[in-house]
């Protein structure tokens, strides 16, 4: 079966970690490189988290660190992932080092060397992707699509009006550049990712799948804490951007125009999704708004089992 070549740009982050667990377990995907961005925590932390996650998974993939600094505004870091950016699980020492090139250079090198168009999977802020697109415009034609976690049509948690989604909001200028790049975008925003939940009582089921299952359960236990009592489970935002590449049939999408509000005093950084076509603007994204949650959870369990089976063969 022909694998889909992808580059993941992430800011681990608990849900980024689960996205990596899924991506690196599936035969359909060829993870060519992982680039790291600041977001949940500065890139020094999200970078080390990425290397430690690869150590748990027993995988070696080219990794390069990018920036924590938005193009025009001040950096902002979430605390929901804890001080380390990956609080909760006990993390091993890395088994590899990051490359001594930047994330943008690794993006360019990987795309240039690929003999087929690459899918980008950003699951954090979009600074690395925007700088890559601005610095290497001739490589845009070798980007097949961008399957990203970010944005939302109807709700948010960031910005003065709490109407923006974190990844898009932290550097909304970078997000604007990406959404106007002309590259096909599949936008997994809160509309779908808040439905991609693992009920708290399911966490323990992951512990049945060896070391990686225990890792995922520990991630769910920590990341799920702030949602308990008012949400049906832990939202695994970032894994949606990977799951769509593996099983698009479990998602519902609509091609619409998405604008990033750049000027609103209370709404800057919000994604304005034109579901009705009223703006008269042609669609620039495929917005994902529904998911078969049971199938999604099954994918995560089978991903953990894949590592367990490999562990047994060693
Ligand atoms: O808004 C959710 C996004 O912000 C996820 O990517 C999470 O990891 C954080 O980066
Ligand atoms: Ca993330």
PDB file of C-alpha atoms and ligand atoms in Angstrom:
ATOM      1  CA  UNK A   1       0.000   0.000   0.000  1.00  0.00           C
ATOM      2  CA  UNK A   2       1.340   3.475  -0.937  1.00  0.00           C
ATOM      3  CA  UNK A   3       2.200   5.392   2.213  1.00  0.00           C
ATOM      4  CA  UNK A   4       1.287   9.039   2.704  1.00  0.00           C
ATOM      5  CA  UNK A   5       4.498  11.064   3.301  1.00  0.00           C
ATOM      6  CA  UNK A   6       3.936  13.573   6.115  1.00  0.00           C
ATOM      7  CA  UNK A   7       5.796  16.086   8.273  1.00  0.00           C
ATOM      8  CA  UNK A   8       4.317  16.759  11.710  1.00  0.00           C
ATOM      9  CA  UNK A   9       4.872  20.223  13.208  1.00  0.00           C
ATOM     10  CA  UNK A  10       3.920  20.047  16.867  1.00  0.00           C
ATOM     11  CA  UNK A  11       4.159  21.531  20.375  1.00  0.00           C
ATOM     12  CA  UNK A  12       3.846  18.520  22.770  1.00  0.00           C
ATOM     13  CA  UNK A  13       1.537  18.875  24.578  1.00  0.00           C
ATOM     14  CA  UNK A  14      -0.512  15.869  25.678  1.00  0.00           C
ATOM     15  CA  UNK A  15      -2.727  15.704  22.622  1.00  0.00           C
ATOM     16  CA  UNK A  16       0.278  16.248  20.342  1.00  0.00           C
ATOM     17  CA  UNK A  17       1.849  13.224  22.047  1.00  0.00           C
ATOM     18  CA  UNK A  18      -1.221  11.098  21.301  1.00  0.00           C
ATOM     19  CA  UNK A  19      -1.155  12.338  17.704  1.00  0.00           C
ATOM     20  CA  UNK A  20       2.472  11.130  17.490  1.00  0.00           C
ATOM     21  CA  UNK A  21       1.512   7.763  19.019  1.00  0.00           C
ATOM     22  CA  UNK A  22      -1.135   7.356  16.302  1.00  0.00           C
ATOM     23  CA  UNK A  23       0.975   8.659  13.404  1.00  0.00           C
ATOM     24  CA  UNK A  24       4.028   6.528  14.158  1.00  0.00           C
ATOM     25  CA  UNK A  25       2.004   3.346  14.572  1.00  0.00           C
ATOM     26  CA  UNK A  26       0.094   3.391  11.294  1.00  0.00           C
ATOM     27  CA  UNK A  27       1.231   1.622   8.146  1.00  0.00           C
ATOM     28  CA  UNK A  28      -0.540   4.214   5.981  1.00  0.00           C
ATOM     29  CA  UNK A  29       1.706   7.059   7.088  1.00  0.00           C
ATOM     30  CA  UNK A  30       5.387   7.722   6.423  1.00  0.00           C
ATOM     31  CA  UNK A  31       6.496  10.301   8.998  1.00  0.00           C
ATOM     32  CA  UNK A  32       9.448  11.857   7.164  1.00  0.00           C
ATOM     33  CA  UNK A  33      10.271  14.445   9.828  1.00  0.00           C
ATOM     34  CA  UNK A  34       8.984  16.103  12.974  1.00  0.00           C
ATOM     35  CA  UNK A  35       9.441  19.843  13.456  1.00  0.00           C
ATOM     36  CA  UNK A  36       8.756  21.466  16.797  1.00  0.00           C
ATOM     37  CA  UNK A  37       7.214  24.829  17.567  1.00  0.00           C
ATOM     38  CA  UNK A  38       6.616  26.858  20.709  1.00  0.00           C
ATOM     39  CA  UNK A  39       3.037  27.041  21.888  1.00  0.00           C
ATOM     40  CA  UNK A  40       1.969  24.947  24.852  1.00  0.00           C
ATOM     41  CA  UNK A  41       5.403  25.768  26.227  1.00  0.00           C
ATOM     42  CA  UNK A  42       8.534  27.372  24.699  1.00  0.00           C
ATOM     43  CA  UNK A  43      10.203  25.266  22.008  1.00  0.00           C
ATOM     44  CA  UNK A  44      13.052  24.306  24.361  1.00  0.00           C
ATOM     45  CA  UNK A  45      10.463  22.339  26.364  1.00  0.00           C
ATOM     46  CA  UNK A  46       8.222  21.132  23.524  1.00  0.00           C
ATOM     47  CA  UNK A  47      11.371  20.023  21.697  1.00  0.00           C
ATOM     48  CA  UNK A  48      12.663  17.892  24.559  1.00  0.00           C
ATOM     49  CA  UNK A  49       9.149  16.511  25.045  1.00  0.00           C
ATOM     50  CA  UNK A  50       9.143  15.439  21.400  1.00  0.00           C
ATOM     51  CA  UNK A  51      12.464  13.612  21.760  1.00  0.00           C
ATOM     52  CA  UNK A  52      11.273  11.889  24.955  1.00  0.00           C
ATOM     53  CA  UNK A  53       8.012  10.794  23.294  1.00  0.00           C
ATOM     54  CA  UNK A  54      10.034   9.197  20.477  1.00  0.00           C
ATOM     55  CA  UNK A  55      12.093   7.395  23.132  1.00  0.00           C
ATOM     56  CA  UNK A  56       8.944   5.901  24.684  1.00  0.00           C
ATOM     57  CA  UNK A  57       7.725   4.833  21.228  1.00  0.00           C
ATOM     58  CA  UNK A  58      11.122   3.411  20.323  1.00  0.00           C
ATOM     59  CA  UNK A  59      11.099   5.448  17.102  1.00  0.00           C
ATOM     60  CA  UNK A  60      13.812   7.567  15.490  1.00  0.00           C
ATOM     61  CA  UNK A  61      12.661  10.336  13.142  1.00  0.00           C
ATOM     62  CA  UNK A  62      14.565  13.475  12.035  1.00  0.00           C
ATOM     63  CA  UNK A  63      13.589  16.217  14.501  1.00  0.00           C
ATOM     64  CA  UNK A  64      14.389  19.938  14.325  1.00  0.00           C
ATOM     65  CA  UNK A  65      13.367  22.745  16.627  1.00  0.00           C
ATOM     66  CA  UNK A  66      11.750  25.920  15.380  1.00  0.00           C
ATOM     67  CA  UNK A  67      10.586  29.108  16.975  1.00  0.00           C
ATOM     68  CA  UNK A  68       8.503  30.118  19.987  1.00  0.00           C
ATOM     69  CA  UNK A  69       8.166  33.695  18.747  1.00  0.00           C
ATOM     70  CA  UNK A  70       5.149  34.832  16.740  1.00  0.00           C
ATOM     71  CA  UNK A  71       5.777  37.027  13.689  1.00  0.00           C
ATOM     72  CA  UNK A  72       4.429  40.244  15.190  1.00  0.00           C
ATOM     73  CA  UNK A  73       2.958  39.646  18.658  1.00  0.00           C
ATOM     74  CA  UNK A  74       4.397  38.510  21.984  1.00  0.00           C
ATOM     75  CA  UNK A  75       4.741  34.772  22.707  1.00  0.00           C
ATOM     76  CA  UNK A  76       2.011  33.174  24.799  1.00  0.00           C
ATOM     77  CA  UNK A  77       2.146  29.756  26.445  1.00  0.00           C
ATOM     78  CA  UNK A  78      -0.725  27.654  27.777  1.00  0.00           C
ATOM     79  CA  UNK A  79      -0.458  26.132  31.226  1.00  0.00           C
ATOM     80  CA  UNK A  80      -3.008  23.372  30.677  1.00  0.00           C
ATOM     81  CA  UNK A  81      -0.179  20.941  29.822  1.00  0.00           C
ATOM     82  CA  UNK A  82       1.746  21.765  33.017  1.00  0.00           C
ATOM     83  CA  UNK A  83       5.123  23.401  33.607  1.00  0.00           C
ATOM     84  CA  UNK A  84       7.022  20.884  31.451  1.00  0.00           C
ATOM     85  CA  UNK A  85       4.371  20.946  28.742  1.00  0.00           C
ATOM     86  CA  UNK A  86       3.900  17.227  29.316  1.00  0.00           C
ATOM     87  CA  UNK A  87       3.235  16.881  33.045  1.00  0.00           C
ATOM     88  CA  UNK A  88       1.875  13.571  34.311  1.00  0.00           C
ATOM     89  CA  UNK A  89       3.690  10.693  32.589  1.00  0.00           C
ATOM     90  CA  UNK A  90       7.220   9.762  33.731  1.00  0.00           C
ATOM     91  CA  UNK A  91       9.340  10.552  30.690  1.00  0.00           C
ATOM     92  CA  UNK A  92      12.571   8.707  29.701  1.00  0.00           C
ATOM     93  CA  UNK A  93      15.764  10.350  28.521  1.00  0.00           C
ATOM     94  CA  UNK A  94      15.816  10.987  24.763  1.00  0.00           C
ATOM     95  CA  UNK A  95      17.488   8.338  22.528  1.00  0.00           C
ATOM     96  CA  UNK A  96      18.283  10.892  19.806  1.00  0.00           C
ATOM     97  CA  UNK A  97      19.241  14.557  19.494  1.00  0.00           C
ATOM     98  CA  UNK A  98      17.534  17.189  17.448  1.00  0.00           C
ATOM     99  CA  UNK A  99      19.265  18.077  14.180  1.00  0.00           C
ATOM    100  CA  UNK A 100      21.470  21.175  14.136  1.00  0.00           C
ATOM    101  CA  UNK A 101      19.279  22.807  11.510  1.00  0.00           C
ATOM    102  CA  UNK A 102      16.114  24.786  12.122  1.00  0.00           C
ATOM    103  CA  UNK A 103      12.594  23.459  11.762  1.00  0.00           C
ATOM    104  CA  UNK A 104      12.118  25.610   8.660  1.00  0.00           C
ATOM    105  CA  UNK A 105      15.314  24.202   7.118  1.00  0.00           C
ATOM    106  CA  UNK A 106      14.197  20.633   7.885  1.00  0.00           C
ATOM    107  CA  UNK A 107      10.792  21.345   6.346  1.00  0.00           C
ATOM    108  CA  UNK A 108      12.511  22.650   3.194  1.00  0.00           C
ATOM    109  CA  UNK A 109      15.075  19.835   3.030  1.00  0.00           C
ATOM    110  CA  UNK A 110      12.448  17.117   3.484  1.00  0.00           C
ATOM    111  CA  UNK A 111      10.078  18.611   0.913  1.00  0.00           C
ATOM    112  CA  UNK A 112      12.904  19.228  -1.599  1.00  0.00           C
ATOM    113  CA  UNK A 113      14.199  15.657  -1.281  1.00  0.00           C
ATOM    114  CA  UNK A 114      10.782  14.031  -1.518  1.00  0.00           C
ATOM    115  CA  UNK A 115       9.887  12.516  -4.876  1.00  0.00           C
ATOM    116  CA  UNK A 116       6.208  13.123  -4.169  1.00  0.00           C
ATOM    117  CA  UNK A 117       4.142  15.937  -2.619  1.00  0.00           C
ATOM    118  CA  UNK A 118       4.196  16.031   1.167  1.00  0.00           C
ATOM    119  CA  UNK A 119       1.296  16.467   3.610  1.00  0.00           C
ATOM    120  CA  UNK A 120       2.007  18.904   6.456  1.00  0.00           C
ATOM    121  CA  UNK A 121       0.335  18.158   9.798  1.00  0.00           C
ATOM    122  CA  UNK A 122       0.642  21.161  12.120  1.00  0.00           C
ATOM    123  CA  UNK A 123      -0.762  20.492  15.600  1.00  0.00           C
ATOM    124  CA  UNK A 124       0.523  23.640  17.261  1.00  0.00           C
ATOM    125  CA  UNK A 125       0.929  27.319  16.424  1.00  0.00           C
ATOM    126  CA  UNK A 126       1.675  28.073  12.771  1.00  0.00           C
ATOM    127  CA  UNK A 127       4.896  30.124  12.960  1.00  0.00           C
ATOM    128  CA  UNK A 128       7.170  27.403  11.497  1.00  0.00           C
ATOM    129  CA  UNK A 129       4.755  26.681   8.664  1.00  0.00           C
ATOM    130  CA  UNK A 130       4.225  30.350   7.801  1.00  0.00           C
ATOM    131  CA  UNK A 131       7.968  31.126   7.816  1.00  0.00           C
ATOM    132  CA  UNK A 132       8.602  28.025   5.670  1.00  0.00           C
ATOM    133  CA  UNK A 133       5.971  29.117   3.117  1.00  0.00           C
ATOM    134  CA  UNK A 134       7.332  32.674   3.023  1.00  0.00           C
ATOM    135  CA  UNK A 135      10.977  31.546   2.792  1.00  0.00           C
ATOM    136  CA  UNK A 136      10.519  28.786   0.186  1.00  0.00           C
ATOM    137  CA  UNK A 137       7.590  29.844  -2.027  1.00  0.00           C
ATOM    138  CA  UNK A 138       8.876  27.601  -4.846  1.00  0.00           C
ATOM    139  CA  UNK A 139       8.270  24.544  -2.616  1.00  0.00           C
ATOM    140  CA  UNK A 140       4.537  25.250  -2.169  1.00  0.00           C
ATOM    141  CA  UNK A 141       3.806  23.152  -5.255  1.00  0.00           C
ATOM    142  CA  UNK A 142       5.311  20.149  -3.439  1.00  0.00           C
ATOM    143  CA  UNK A 143       2.929  20.472  -0.500  1.00  0.00           C
ATOM    144  CA  UNK A 144      -0.102  18.277  -1.145  1.00  0.00           C
ATOM    145  CA  UNK A 145      -2.266  19.519   1.723  1.00  0.00           C
ATOM    146  CA  UNK A 146      -2.186  20.792   5.292  1.00  0.00           C
ATOM    147  CA  UNK A 147      -4.173  18.700   7.786  1.00  0.00           C
ATOM    148  CA  UNK A 148      -4.071  20.957  10.837  1.00  0.00           C
ATOM    149  CA  UNK A 149      -5.484  21.140  14.307  1.00  0.00           C
ATOM    150  CA  UNK A 150      -6.666  24.676  14.871  1.00  0.00           C
ATOM    151  CA  UNK A 151      -9.447  27.191  14.608  1.00  0.00           C
ATOM    152  CA  UNK A 152     -13.116  26.846  15.410  1.00  0.00           C
ATOM    153  CA  UNK A 153     -16.355  27.957  13.861  1.00  0.00           C
ATOM    154  CA  UNK A 154     -18.430  28.407  16.966  1.00  0.00           C
ATOM    155  CA  UNK A 155     -16.351  28.526  20.124  1.00  0.00           C
ATOM    156  CA  UNK A 156     -12.950  29.342  21.471  1.00  0.00           C
ATOM    157  CA  UNK A 157     -10.932  29.576  24.620  1.00  0.00           C
ATOM    158  CA  UNK A 158      -8.282  32.153  23.719  1.00  0.00           C
ATOM    159  CA  UNK A 159      -8.150  35.882  23.269  1.00  0.00           C
ATOM    160  CA  UNK A 160      -9.932  38.646  25.163  1.00  0.00           C
ATOM    161  CA  UNK A 161     -13.340  37.452  24.006  1.00  0.00           C
ATOM    162  CA  UNK A 162     -12.537  33.744  24.392  1.00  0.00           C
ATOM    163  CA  UNK A 163     -13.695  33.298  20.796  1.00  0.00           C
ATOM    164  CA  UNK A 164     -10.401  32.112  19.303  1.00  0.00           C
ATOM    165  CA  UNK A 165      -8.734  28.715  19.294  1.00  0.00           C
ATOM    166  CA  UNK A 166      -5.234  28.619  20.848  1.00  0.00           C
ATOM    167  CA  UNK A 167      -3.097  27.388  17.904  1.00  0.00           C
ATOM    168  CA  UNK A 168      -4.543  29.930  15.481  1.00  0.00           C
ATOM    169  CA  UNK A 169      -4.706  32.743  18.047  1.00  0.00           C
ATOM    170  CA  UNK A 170      -1.146  32.655  19.423  1.00  0.00           C
ATOM    171  CA  UNK A 171       0.181  33.809  16.054  1.00  0.00           C
ATOM    172  CA  UNK A 172      -2.873  34.873  14.086  1.00  0.00           C
ATOM    173  CA  UNK A 173      -0.707  36.609  11.484  1.00  0.00           C
ATOM    174  CA  UNK A 174       1.065  33.325  10.754  1.00  0.00           C
ATOM    175  CA  UNK A 175      -2.335  31.638  10.617  1.00  0.00           C
ATOM    176  CA  UNK A 176      -3.547  34.250   8.098  1.00  0.00           C
ATOM    177  CA  UNK A 177      -0.526  33.523   5.890  1.00  0.00           C
ATOM    178  CA  UNK A 178      -1.200  29.771   5.994  1.00  0.00           C
ATOM    179  CA  UNK A 179      -4.924  30.119   5.275  1.00  0.00           C
ATOM    180  CA  UNK A 180      -4.147  32.348   2.289  1.00  0.00           C
ATOM    181  CA  UNK A 181      -1.340  30.167   0.912  1.00  0.00           C
ATOM    182  CA  UNK A 182      -3.588  28.477  -1.631  1.00  0.00           C
ATOM    183  CA  UNK A 183      -2.575  25.060  -0.288  1.00  0.00           C
ATOM    184  CA  UNK A 184      -5.548  22.733   0.437  1.00  0.00           C
ATOM    185  CA  UNK A 185      -6.263  22.949   4.173  1.00  0.00           C
ATOM    186  CA  UNK A 186      -8.226  20.459   6.259  1.00  0.00           C
ATOM    187  CA  UNK A 187      -9.072  22.410   9.433  1.00  0.00           C
ATOM    188  CA  UNK A 188      -9.728  20.268  12.521  1.00  0.00           C
ATOM    189  CA  UNK A 189     -11.039  22.938  14.879  1.00  0.00           C
ATOM    190  CA  UNK A 190     -12.904  22.704  18.153  1.00  0.00           C
ATOM    191  CA  UNK A 191     -16.082  21.945  16.161  1.00  0.00           C
ATOM    192  CA  UNK A 192     -14.779  18.401  15.726  1.00  0.00           C
ATOM    193  CA  UNK A 193     -11.972  18.070  18.269  1.00  0.00           C
ATOM    194  CA  UNK A 194     -14.246  18.814  21.214  1.00  0.00           C
ATOM    195  CA  UNK A 195     -16.252  15.750  20.090  1.00  0.00           C
ATOM    196  CA  UNK A 196     -13.090  13.620  19.825  1.00  0.00           C
ATOM    197  CA  UNK A 197     -13.183  12.826  23.510  1.00  0.00           C
ATOM    198  CA  UNK A 198     -12.041   9.814  25.549  1.00  0.00           C
ATOM    199  CA  UNK A 199     -14.481   9.335  28.447  1.00  0.00           C
ATOM    200  CA  UNK A 200     -12.558   9.433  31.735  1.00  0.00           C
ATOM    201  CA  UNK A 201     -13.705   5.933  32.673  1.00  0.00           C
ATOM    202  CA  UNK A 202     -11.972   4.616  29.511  1.00  0.00           C
ATOM    203  CA  UNK A 203      -8.505   5.794  30.548  1.00  0.00           C
ATOM    204  CA  UNK A 204      -7.737   2.576  32.389  1.00  0.00           C
ATOM    205  CA  UNK A 205      -8.527   0.481  29.266  1.00  0.00           C
ATOM    206  CA  UNK A 206      -5.422   1.944  27.637  1.00  0.00           C
ATOM    207  CA  UNK A 207      -3.263   0.498  30.449  1.00  0.00           C
ATOM    208  CA  UNK A 208      -3.997  -2.975  29.052  1.00  0.00           C
ATOM    209  CA  UNK A 209      -1.789  -2.221  26.009  1.00  0.00           C
ATOM    210  CA  UNK A 210       1.759  -2.279  27.406  1.00  0.00           C
ATOM    211  CA  UNK A 211       4.184   0.619  27.860  1.00  0.00           C
ATOM    212  CA  UNK A 212       2.659   2.922  25.247  1.00  0.00           C
ATOM    213  CA  UNK A 213      -0.858   2.213  26.502  1.00  0.00           C
ATOM    214  CA  UNK A 214       0.239   3.166  30.014  1.00  0.00           C
ATOM    215  CA  UNK A 215       1.836   6.329  28.584  1.00  0.00           C
ATOM    216  CA  UNK A 216      -1.422   7.280  26.852  1.00  0.00           C
ATOM    217  CA  UNK A 217      -3.441   6.579  30.015  1.00  0.00           C
ATOM    218  CA  UNK A 218      -1.084   8.824  32.018  1.00  0.00           C
ATOM    219  CA  UNK A 219      -1.483  11.556  29.371  1.00  0.00           C
ATOM    220  CA  UNK A 220      -5.279  11.235  29.542  1.00  0.00           C
ATOM    221  CA  UNK A 221      -5.315  11.291  33.344  1.00  0.00           C
ATOM    222  CA  UNK A 222      -3.383  14.582  33.466  1.00  0.00           C
ATOM    223  CA  UNK A 223      -4.811  16.361  30.416  1.00  0.00           C
ATOM    224  CA  UNK A 224      -8.372  15.375  31.324  1.00  0.00           C
ATOM    225  CA  UNK A 225      -8.282  16.973  34.793  1.00  0.00           C
ATOM    226  CA  UNK A 226      -9.550  20.485  33.849  1.00  0.00           C
ATOM    227  CA  UNK A 227     -12.404  18.998  31.774  1.00  0.00           C
ATOM    228  CA  UNK A 228     -13.852  16.708  34.441  1.00  0.00           C
ATOM    229  CA  UNK A 229     -17.269  17.688  35.689  1.00  0.00           C
ATOM    230  CA  UNK A 230     -18.196  19.774  32.668  1.00  0.00           C
ATOM    231  CA  UNK A 231     -17.092  17.807  29.598  1.00  0.00           C
ATOM    232  CA  UNK A 232     -17.902  14.195  28.589  1.00  0.00           C
ATOM    233  CA  UNK A 233     -14.229  13.267  28.339  1.00  0.00           C
ATOM    234  CA  UNK A 234     -10.705  14.384  27.423  1.00  0.00           C
ATOM    235  CA  UNK A 235     -10.613  16.091  24.007  1.00  0.00           C
ATOM    236  CA  UNK A 236      -7.771  14.697  21.887  1.00  0.00           C
ATOM    237  CA  UNK A 237      -7.594  17.706  19.596  1.00  0.00           C
ATOM    238  CA  UNK A 238      -4.372  17.035  17.708  1.00  0.00           C
ATOM    239  CA  UNK A 239      -4.935  13.350  16.950  1.00  0.00           C
ATOM    240  CA  UNK A 240      -7.854  14.358  14.681  1.00  0.00           C
ATOM    241  CA  UNK A 241      -5.428  15.857  12.152  1.00  0.00           C
ATOM    242  CA  UNK A 242      -3.670  12.481  11.939  1.00  0.00           C
ATOM    243  CA  UNK A 243      -6.771  10.258  12.156  1.00  0.00           C
ATOM    244  CA  UNK A 244      -8.280  12.063   9.131  1.00  0.00           C
ATOM    245  CA  UNK A 245      -5.326  10.970   6.990  1.00  0.00           C
ATOM    246  CA  UNK A 246      -5.779   7.348   8.108  1.00  0.00           C
ATOM    247  CA  UNK A 247      -9.601   7.129   8.084  1.00  0.00           C
ATOM    248  CA  UNK A 248     -11.204  10.184   6.461  1.00  0.00           C
ATOM    249  CA  UNK A 249     -14.500   8.296   6.352  1.00  0.00           C
ATOM    250  CA  UNK A 250     -15.013   8.752  10.109  1.00  0.00           C
ATOM    251  CA  UNK A 251     -15.206  12.525   9.672  1.00  0.00           C
ATOM    252  CA  UNK A 252     -17.745  14.982   8.227  1.00  0.00           C
ATOM    253  CA  UNK A 253     -16.330  18.041   6.462  1.00  0.00           C
ATOM    254  CA  UNK A 254     -17.490  21.036   4.432  1.00  0.00           C
ATOM    255  CA  UNK A 255     -15.475  23.193   2.023  1.00  0.00           C
ATOM    256  CA  UNK A 256     -15.960  26.808   3.120  1.00  0.00           C
ATOM    257  CA  UNK A 257     -14.162  30.130   3.342  1.00  0.00           C
ATOM    258  CA  UNK A 258     -12.245  30.730   6.551  1.00  0.00           C
ATOM    259  CA  UNK A 259     -10.947  34.176   7.462  1.00  0.00           C
ATOM    260  CA  UNK A 260      -8.704  35.028  10.381  1.00  0.00           C
ATOM    261  CA  UNK A 261      -9.851  38.133  12.219  1.00  0.00           C
ATOM    262  CA  UNK A 262      -6.743  40.360  12.364  1.00  0.00           C
ATOM    263  CA  UNK A 263      -8.235  43.575  13.708  1.00  0.00           C
ATOM    264  CA  UNK A 264     -11.076  42.847  16.125  1.00  0.00           C
ATOM    265  CA  UNK A 265     -10.348  44.403  19.540  1.00  0.00           C
ATOM    266  CA  UNK A 266     -12.076  41.497  21.270  1.00  0.00           C
ATOM    267  CA  UNK A 267     -12.056  38.902  18.477  1.00  0.00           C
ATOM    268  CA  UNK A 268      -8.576  39.012  16.918  1.00  0.00           C
ATOM    269  CA  UNK A 269      -7.256  35.536  16.151  1.00  0.00           C
ATOM    270  CA  UNK A 270     -10.737  34.067  15.688  1.00  0.00           C
ATOM    271  CA  UNK A 271     -11.421  31.936  12.611  1.00  0.00           C
ATOM    272  CA  UNK A 272     -14.514  33.267  10.888  1.00  0.00           C
ATOM    273  CA  UNK A 273     -16.031  30.261   9.105  1.00  0.00           C
ATOM    274  CA  UNK A 274     -18.473  31.106   6.321  1.00  0.00           C
ATOM    275  CA  UNK A 275     -20.688  27.968   6.311  1.00  0.00           C
ATOM    276  CA  UNK A 276     -23.439  29.667   4.267  1.00  0.00           C
ATOM    277  CA  UNK A 277     -21.270  31.276   1.553  1.00  0.00           C
ATOM    278  CA  UNK A 278     -22.605  34.707   2.510  1.00  0.00           C
ATOM    279  CA  UNK A 279     -19.145  36.278   2.267  1.00  0.00           C
ATOM    280  CA  UNK A 280     -19.024  35.502  -1.431  1.00  0.00           C
ATOM    281  CA  UNK A 281     -15.425  34.376  -0.901  1.00  0.00           C
ATOM    282  CA  UNK A 282     -14.409  31.084  -2.498  1.00  0.00           C
ATOM    283  CA  UNK A 283     -13.629  28.226  -0.102  1.00  0.00           C
ATOM    284  CA  UNK A 284     -10.051  28.055   1.163  1.00  0.00           C
ATOM    285  CA  UNK A 285     -10.437  25.223   3.648  1.00  0.00           C
ATOM    286  CA  UNK A 286     -12.237  21.982   4.334  1.00  0.00           C
ATOM    287  CA  UNK A 287     -13.614  22.450   7.845  1.00  0.00           C
ATOM    288  CA  UNK A 288     -14.167  19.273   9.842  1.00  0.00           C
ATOM    289  CA  UNK A 289     -17.219  19.377  12.039  1.00  0.00           C
ATOM    290  CA  UNK A 290     -18.150  15.818  13.026  1.00  0.00           C
ATOM    291  CA  UNK A 291     -16.487  12.518  13.921  1.00  0.00           C
ATOM    292  CA  UNK A 292     -17.379   8.892  14.648  1.00  0.00           C
ATOM    293  CA  UNK A 293     -15.993   9.036  18.180  1.00  0.00           C
ATOM    294  CA  UNK A 294     -16.148   5.318  18.825  1.00  0.00           C
ATOM    295  CA  UNK A 295     -14.090   4.590  15.698  1.00  0.00           C
ATOM    296  CA  UNK A 296     -11.644   7.309  16.730  1.00  0.00           C
ATOM    297  CA  UNK A 297     -11.113   5.729  20.153  1.00  0.00           C
ATOM    298  CA  UNK A 298     -10.725   2.306  18.554  1.00  0.00           C
ATOM    299  CA  UNK A 299      -7.915   3.750  16.395  1.00  0.00           C
ATOM    300  CA  UNK A 300      -6.075   4.928  19.504  1.00  0.00           C
ATOM    301  CA  UNK A 301      -6.419   1.534  21.201  1.00  0.00           C
ATOM    302  CA  UNK A 302      -5.164  -0.305  18.098  1.00  0.00           C
ATOM    303  CA  UNK A 303      -2.265   2.132  17.816  1.00  0.00           C
ATOM    304  CA  UNK A 304      -1.202   1.245  21.372  1.00  0.00           C
ATOM    305  CA  UNK A 305      -1.601  -2.476  20.615  1.00  0.00           C
ATOM    306  CA  UNK A 306       0.719  -2.075  17.589  1.00  0.00           C
ATOM    307  CA  UNK A 307       3.559  -0.942  19.851  1.00  0.00           C
ATOM    308  CA  UNK A 308       2.740  -3.711  22.340  1.00  0.00           C
ATOM    309  CA  UNK A 309       2.944  -6.348  19.580  1.00  0.00           C
ATOM    310  CA  UNK A 310       6.287  -4.916  18.393  1.00  0.00           C
ATOM    311  CA  UNK A 311       7.561  -4.918  21.984  1.00  0.00           C
ATOM    312  CA  UNK A 312       6.653  -8.617  22.272  1.00  0.00           C
ATOM    313  CA  UNK A 313       8.597  -9.432  19.064  1.00  0.00           C
ATOM    314  CA  UNK A 314      11.800  -7.872  20.436  1.00  0.00           C
TER     315      UNK A 314
HETATM  316  O1  LIG B   1      -6.526  24.419  21.119  1.00  0.00           O
HETATM  317  C1  LIG B   1      -5.983  23.124  21.180  1.00  0.00           C
HETATM  318  C2  LIG B   1      -4.566  23.140  20.717  1.00  0.00           C
HETATM  319  O2  LIG B   1      -3.762  23.947  21.572  1.00  0.00           O
HETATM  320  C3  LIG B   1      -3.910  21.748  20.742  1.00  0.00           C
HETATM  321  O3  LIG B   1      -3.008  21.642  19.681  1.00  0.00           O
HETATM  322  C4  LIG B   1      -3.178  21.726  22.048  1.00  0.00           C
HETATM  323  O4  LIG B   1      -2.021  20.874  22.012  1.00  0.00           O
HETATM  324  C5  LIG B   1      -2.733  23.148  22.160  1.00  0.00           C
HETATM  325  O5  LIG B   1      -1.555  23.285  21.393  1.00  0.00           O
HETATM  326 CA1  LIG B   2      -0.722  21.037  20.085  1.00  0.00          CA
END
